[in-house]
CSV table of C-alpha atoms and ligand atoms in Angstrom, one decimal:
chain,number,residue,atom,x,y,z
A,18,UNK,CA,90.9,100.5,78.7
A,19,UNK,CA,94.6,101.4,78.7
A,20,UNK,CA,96.1,102.7,81.9
A,21,UNK,CA,98.3,105.7,81.4
A,22,UNK,CA,101.9,104.9,82.4
A,23,UNK,CA,103.8,108.0,83.3
A,24,UNK,CA,107.6,107.9,82.9
A,25,UNK,CA,109.5,107.8,86.1
A,26,UNK,CA,110.7,111.2,87.4
A,27,UNK,CA,114.3,112.1,86.7
A,28,UNK,CA,115.1,112.0,90.4
A,29,UNK,CA,113.8,108.4,90.6
A,30,UNK,CA,115.8,107.5,87.5
A,31,UNK,CA,118.9,108.9,89.2
A,32,UNK,CA,118.1,106.9,92.3
A,33,UNK,CA,117.6,103.7,90.2
A,34,UNK,CA,120.6,104.5,88.0
A,35,UNK,CA,123.0,104.7,91.0
A,36,UNK,CA,121.5,102.2,93.4
A,37,UNK,CA,124.2,99.7,92.8
A,38,UNK,CA,126.9,102.2,93.8
A,39,UNK,CA,125.0,103.4,96.8
A,40,UNK,CA,124.4,99.9,98.1
A,41,UNK,CA,128.1,99.1,97.7
A,42,UNK,CA,129.1,102.2,99.5
A,43,UNK,CA,126.6,101.9,102.3
A,44,UNK,CA,127.5,98.2,102.9
A,45,UNK,CA,131.3,98.8,102.8
A,46,UNK,CA,131.1,101.7,105.2
A,47,UNK,CA,129.1,99.8,107.7
A,48,UNK,CA,131.4,96.8,107.4
A,49,UNK,CA,134.1,99.0,108.9
A,50,UNK,CA,132.0,99.5,112.0
A,51,UNK,CA,132.5,103.3,111.9
A,52,UNK,CA,131.1,104.0,115.4
A,53,UNK,CA,132.7,101.2,117.3
A,54,UNK,CA,135.4,103.5,118.7
A,55,UNK,CA,137.0,106.9,118.3
A,56,UNK,CA,139.7,105.7,115.8
A,57,UNK,CA,137.1,104.2,113.5
A,58,UNK,CA,135.0,107.3,113.7
A,59,UNK,CA,137.9,109.6,112.8
A,60,UNK,CA,138.6,107.4,109.8
A,61,UNK,CA,134.9,107.7,108.8
A,62,UNK,CA,135.1,111.5,109.2
A,63,UNK,CA,138.3,111.6,107.1
A,64,UNK,CA,136.5,109.8,104.3
A,65,UNK,CA,133.7,112.4,104.4
A,66,UNK,CA,136.2,115.2,104.6
A,67,UNK,CA,138.2,114.1,101.5
A,68,UNK,CA,134.9,113.9,99.6
A,69,UNK,CA,133.5,117.2,100.7
A,70,UNK,CA,136.7,119.0,100.0
A,71,UNK,CA,136.7,117.4,96.5
A,72,UNK,CA,133.2,118.7,95.7
A,73,UNK,CA,133.6,122.1,97.5
A,74,UNK,CA,133.3,124.0,94.2
A,75,UNK,CA,129.8,122.7,93.7
A,76,UNK,CA,128.5,125.0,96.4
A,77,UNK,CA,129.9,128.1,94.6
A,78,UNK,CA,129.0,126.9,91.1
A,79,UNK,CA,127.6,130.0,89.4
A,80,UNK,CA,125.1,128.2,87.2
A,81,UNK,CA,123.8,126.0,90.1
A,82,UNK,CA,123.4,129.0,92.3
A,83,UNK,CA,121.1,130.6,89.8
A,84,UNK,CA,118.7,127.6,90.4
A,85,UNK,CA,119.3,127.0,94.1
A,86,UNK,CA,118.9,130.0,96.4
A,87,UNK,CA,120.4,128.5,99.5
A,88,UNK,CA,123.3,126.7,97.7
A,89,UNK,CA,126.1,128.2,99.9
A,90,UNK,CA,124.3,127.5,103.2
A,91,UNK,CA,124.0,123.8,102.2
A,92,UNK,CA,127.7,123.3,102.7
A,93,UNK,CA,128.8,121.0,105.5
A,94,UNK,CA,132.5,121.3,105.4
A,95,UNK,CA,132.6,123.8,108.3
A,96,UNK,CA,130.6,121.4,110.5
A,97,UNK,CA,133.0,118.6,109.6
A,98,UNK,CA,136.0,120.8,110.4
A,99,UNK,CA,134.5,121.5,113.8
A,100,UNK,CA,134.1,117.8,114.5
A,101,UNK,CA,137.8,117.3,113.9
A,102,UNK,CA,138.5,120.3,116.2
A,103,UNK,CA,136.2,118.8,118.9
A,104,UNK,CA,138.1,115.6,118.8
A,105,UNK,CA,141.5,117.4,118.7
A,106,UNK,CA,142.4,115.8,115.4
A,107,UNK,CA,144.3,117.4,112.6
A,108,UNK,CA,142.4,117.9,109.3
A,109,UNK,CA,143.4,115.2,106.7
A,110,UNK,CA,145.0,116.4,103.5
A,111,UNK,CA,144.4,114.8,100.1
A,112,UNK,CA,146.8,114.6,97.2
A,113,UNK,CA,144.0,114.4,94.6
A,114,UNK,CA,143.0,117.4,92.5
A,115,UNK,CA,139.2,118.0,92.6
A,116,UNK,CA,137.3,116.9,89.5
A,117,UNK,CA,134.7,119.7,89.9
A,118,UNK,CA,135.1,123.3,89.2
A,119,UNK,CA,133.1,126.3,88.1
A,120,UNK,CA,133.4,125.3,84.5
A,121,UNK,CA,131.7,121.9,85.1
A,122,UNK,CA,128.5,122.0,83.0
A,123,UNK,CA,125.2,122.5,84.8
A,124,UNK,CA,123.8,119.0,84.3
A,125,UNK,CA,126.9,117.2,85.4
A,126,UNK,CA,127.2,119.5,88.4
A,127,UNK,CA,123.6,118.8,89.3
A,128,UNK,CA,124.2,115.1,89.1
A,129,UNK,CA,127.2,115.5,91.6
A,130,UNK,CA,125.1,117.7,93.8
A,131,UNK,CA,122.3,115.1,94.0
A,132,UNK,CA,124.9,112.6,95.4
A,133,UNK,CA,126.4,115.0,97.9
A,134,UNK,CA,123.1,116.4,99.1
A,135,UNK,CA,121.6,112.8,99.1
A,136,UNK,CA,124.3,111.7,101.5
A,137,UNK,CA,122.5,113.9,104.1
A,138,UNK,CA,119.5,111.6,103.8
A,139,UNK,CA,121.4,108.7,105.3
A,140,UNK,CA,123.3,111.0,107.6
A,141,UNK,CA,120.2,111.5,109.8
A,142,UNK,CA,120.2,107.8,110.6
A,143,UNK,CA,123.9,107.6,111.1
A,144,UNK,CA,123.7,110.6,113.5
A,145,UNK,CA,121.4,108.5,115.8
A,146,UNK,CA,123.9,105.7,115.7
A,147,UNK,CA,126.9,107.8,116.7
A,148,UNK,CA,124.9,109.3,119.5
A,149,UNK,CA,123.9,105.9,120.8
A,150,UNK,CA,127.4,104.4,120.6
A,151,UNK,CA,129.9,107.2,121.1
A,152,UNK,CA,127.5,109.8,122.7
A,153,UNK,CA,128.5,112.5,120.2
A,154,UNK,CA,125.8,115.0,119.3
A,155,UNK,CA,125.1,117.9,117.0
A,156,UNK,CA,126.8,120.1,119.6
A,157,UNK,CA,130.0,118.0,119.9
A,158,UNK,CA,131.8,115.9,117.4
A,159,UNK,CA,128.8,114.8,115.4
A,160,UNK,CA,127.9,118.2,114.0
A,161,UNK,CA,128.4,116.9,110.5
A,162,UNK,CA,126.1,113.9,110.9
A,163,UNK,CA,123.4,115.4,113.2
A,164,UNK,CA,123.6,118.9,111.8
A,165,UNK,CA,120.9,120.9,110.1
A,166,UNK,CA,119.6,119.6,106.8
A,167,UNK,CA,120.0,115.9,107.6
A,168,UNK,CA,117.2,113.7,106.4
A,169,UNK,CA,114.5,114.2,103.8
A,170,UNK,CA,113.7,117.8,104.8
A,171,UNK,CA,112.6,120.7,102.6
A,172,UNK,CA,116.1,121.3,101.2
A,173,UNK,CA,116.1,117.8,99.8
A,174,UNK,CA,112.6,118.0,98.5
A,175,UNK,CA,113.5,121.3,96.7
A,176,UNK,CA,116.5,119.7,95.1
A,177,UNK,CA,114.4,116.7,93.9
A,178,UNK,CA,111.8,119.1,92.5
A,179,UNK,CA,114.5,121.1,90.6
A,180,UNK,CA,116.0,117.9,89.2
A,181,UNK,CA,112.5,116.8,88.1
A,182,UNK,CA,111.5,120.1,86.5
A,183,UNK,CA,114.6,121.8,85.1
A,184,UNK,CA,114.7,121.9,81.3
A,185,UNK,CA,117.4,119.5,80.0
A,186,UNK,CA,118.2,118.2,76.5
A,187,UNK,CA,118.6,114.5,76.1
A,188,UNK,CA,122.4,114.9,76.2
A,189,UNK,CA,122.1,116.8,79.5
A,190,UNK,CA,119.8,114.1,80.9
A,191,UNK,CA,122.6,111.7,80.3
A,192,UNK,CA,125.2,114.1,81.8
A,193,UNK,CA,123.1,114.3,84.9
A,194,UNK,CA,123.2,110.5,85.4
A,195,UNK,CA,126.9,110.3,84.4
A,196,UNK,CA,127.7,113.1,86.9
A,197,UNK,CA,125.9,111.3,89.7
A,198,UNK,CA,127.8,108.0,88.9
A,199,UNK,CA,131.1,109.9,88.7
A,200,UNK,CA,130.4,111.4,92.2
A,201,UNK,CA,129.7,108.0,93.8
A,202,UNK,CA,132.8,106.5,92.1
A,203,UNK,CA,134.9,109.4,93.4
A,204,UNK,CA,133.6,108.6,96.9
A,205,UNK,CA,134.7,104.9,96.3
A,206,UNK,CA,138.1,106.1,95.3
A,207,UNK,CA,138.5,107.9,98.7
A,208,UNK,CA,137.2,104.8,100.5
A,209,UNK,CA,139.9,102.8,98.9
A,210,UNK,CA,142.5,105.4,100.0
A,211,UNK,CA,141.2,105.7,103.6
A,212,UNK,CA,140.8,102.0,104.2
A,213,UNK,CA,143.9,100.8,102.2
B,25,HEM,C1,126.8,104.0,105.8
B,25,HEM,C2,126.6,104.9,104.9
B,25,HEM,C3,125.2,105.2,104.3
B,25,HEM,C4,124.0,104.7,104.7
B,25,HEM,C5,123.6,103.8,105.8
B,25,HEM,C6,123.0,105.4,103.8
B,25,HEM,C7,121.7,105.2,103.9
B,25,HEM,C8,120.8,105.8,103.2
B,25,HEM,C9,119.4,105.8,103.4
B,25,HEM,C10,118.7,104.9,104.4
B,25,HEM,C11,118.8,106.5,102.4
B,25,HEM,C12,117.3,106.8,102.2
B,25,HEM,C13,116.8,105.7,101.3
B,25,HEM,C14,115.3,105.7,101.2
B,25,HEM,O1,114.7,106.6,101.8
B,25,HEM,O2,114.8,104.8,100.6
B,25,HEM,C15,119.9,107.1,101.6
B,25,HEM,C16,119.7,108.0,100.6
B,25,HEM,C17,120.7,108.5,99.8
B,25,HEM,N1,122.0,108.3,100.0
B,25,HEM,FE1,122.9,107.2,101.4
B,25,HEM,N2,123.7,106.1,102.9
B,25,HEM,C18,125.0,106.1,103.2
B,25,HEM,C19,126.1,106.7,102.6
B,25,HEM,C20,125.9,107.5,101.5
B,25,HEM,C21,127.0,108.2,100.8
B,25,HEM,C22,128.4,108.2,101.3
B,25,HEM,C23,126.4,108.9,99.8
B,25,HEM,C24,127.1,109.7,98.8
B,25,HEM,C25,128.4,109.6,98.5
B,25,HEM,C26,125.0,108.6,99.8
B,25,HEM,C27,124.1,109.1,98.9
B,25,HEM,C28,122.7,109.0,99.0
B,25,HEM,C29,121.8,109.5,98.1
B,25,HEM,C30,122.1,110.3,96.8
B,25,HEM,C31,120.5,109.2,98.6
B,25,HEM,C32,119.2,109.7,98.0
B,25,HEM,C33,118.6,108.6,97.2
B,25,HEM,C34,117.3,109.1,96.6
B,25,HEM,O3,116.2,109.0,97.3
B,25,HEM,O4,117.3,109.5,95.4
B,25,HEM,N3,124.7,107.8,100.9
B,25,HEM,N4,121.1,106.7,102.1
């Protein structure tokens, strides 16, 4: 008897196809001890801010919004801005031009969105750490990390479901993975800037 072997889902392929970049980012962020003191934390928030500013157009992307009803409400830039205000810190400003705009093709944009939304999965865990070490919460200075949508909630499950079921050509499948890898690389570029 031959056991049926089903192909891994697209979301799983995305996860496997970007695991090297995720591991590198996770380890290098934690190596900076981001919750050791306020300065380190502000540096960590600046990194997130540069990245979220860079990808802001994703949350208004007209093709993505046809597939994701709550796209606009998934944005976290406002929460991050409030964290800076809580800490009485100015917002950082980047000299880089965003790579994403409304003309970015759907599959590439979806690959980027997977990365940005996926960063909320780890954020839930980091939110607990910042609360334990700096006593910041979802009501003050850790709105971004502890805010709504963190973890593997229904918003994440819906995105994974969309990635798995949306009709894509082979070229678009590749664009999806390339988009996700580009997004992680973009994050690494900001890491290099913030921690230079
Ligand atoms: C210190 C920083 C980070 C830590 C500790 C961390 C940790 C985690 C953890 C524990 C998960 C869940 C893995 C699992 O359930 O097996 C996860 C998922 C994920 N994280 Fe991170 N993460 C960090 C930063 C980031 C950043 C900056 C990004 C994006 C730029 C990111 C993107 C993702 C993605 C896309 C997933 C979903 C993977 C999947 O299930 O397909 N993470 N992260």
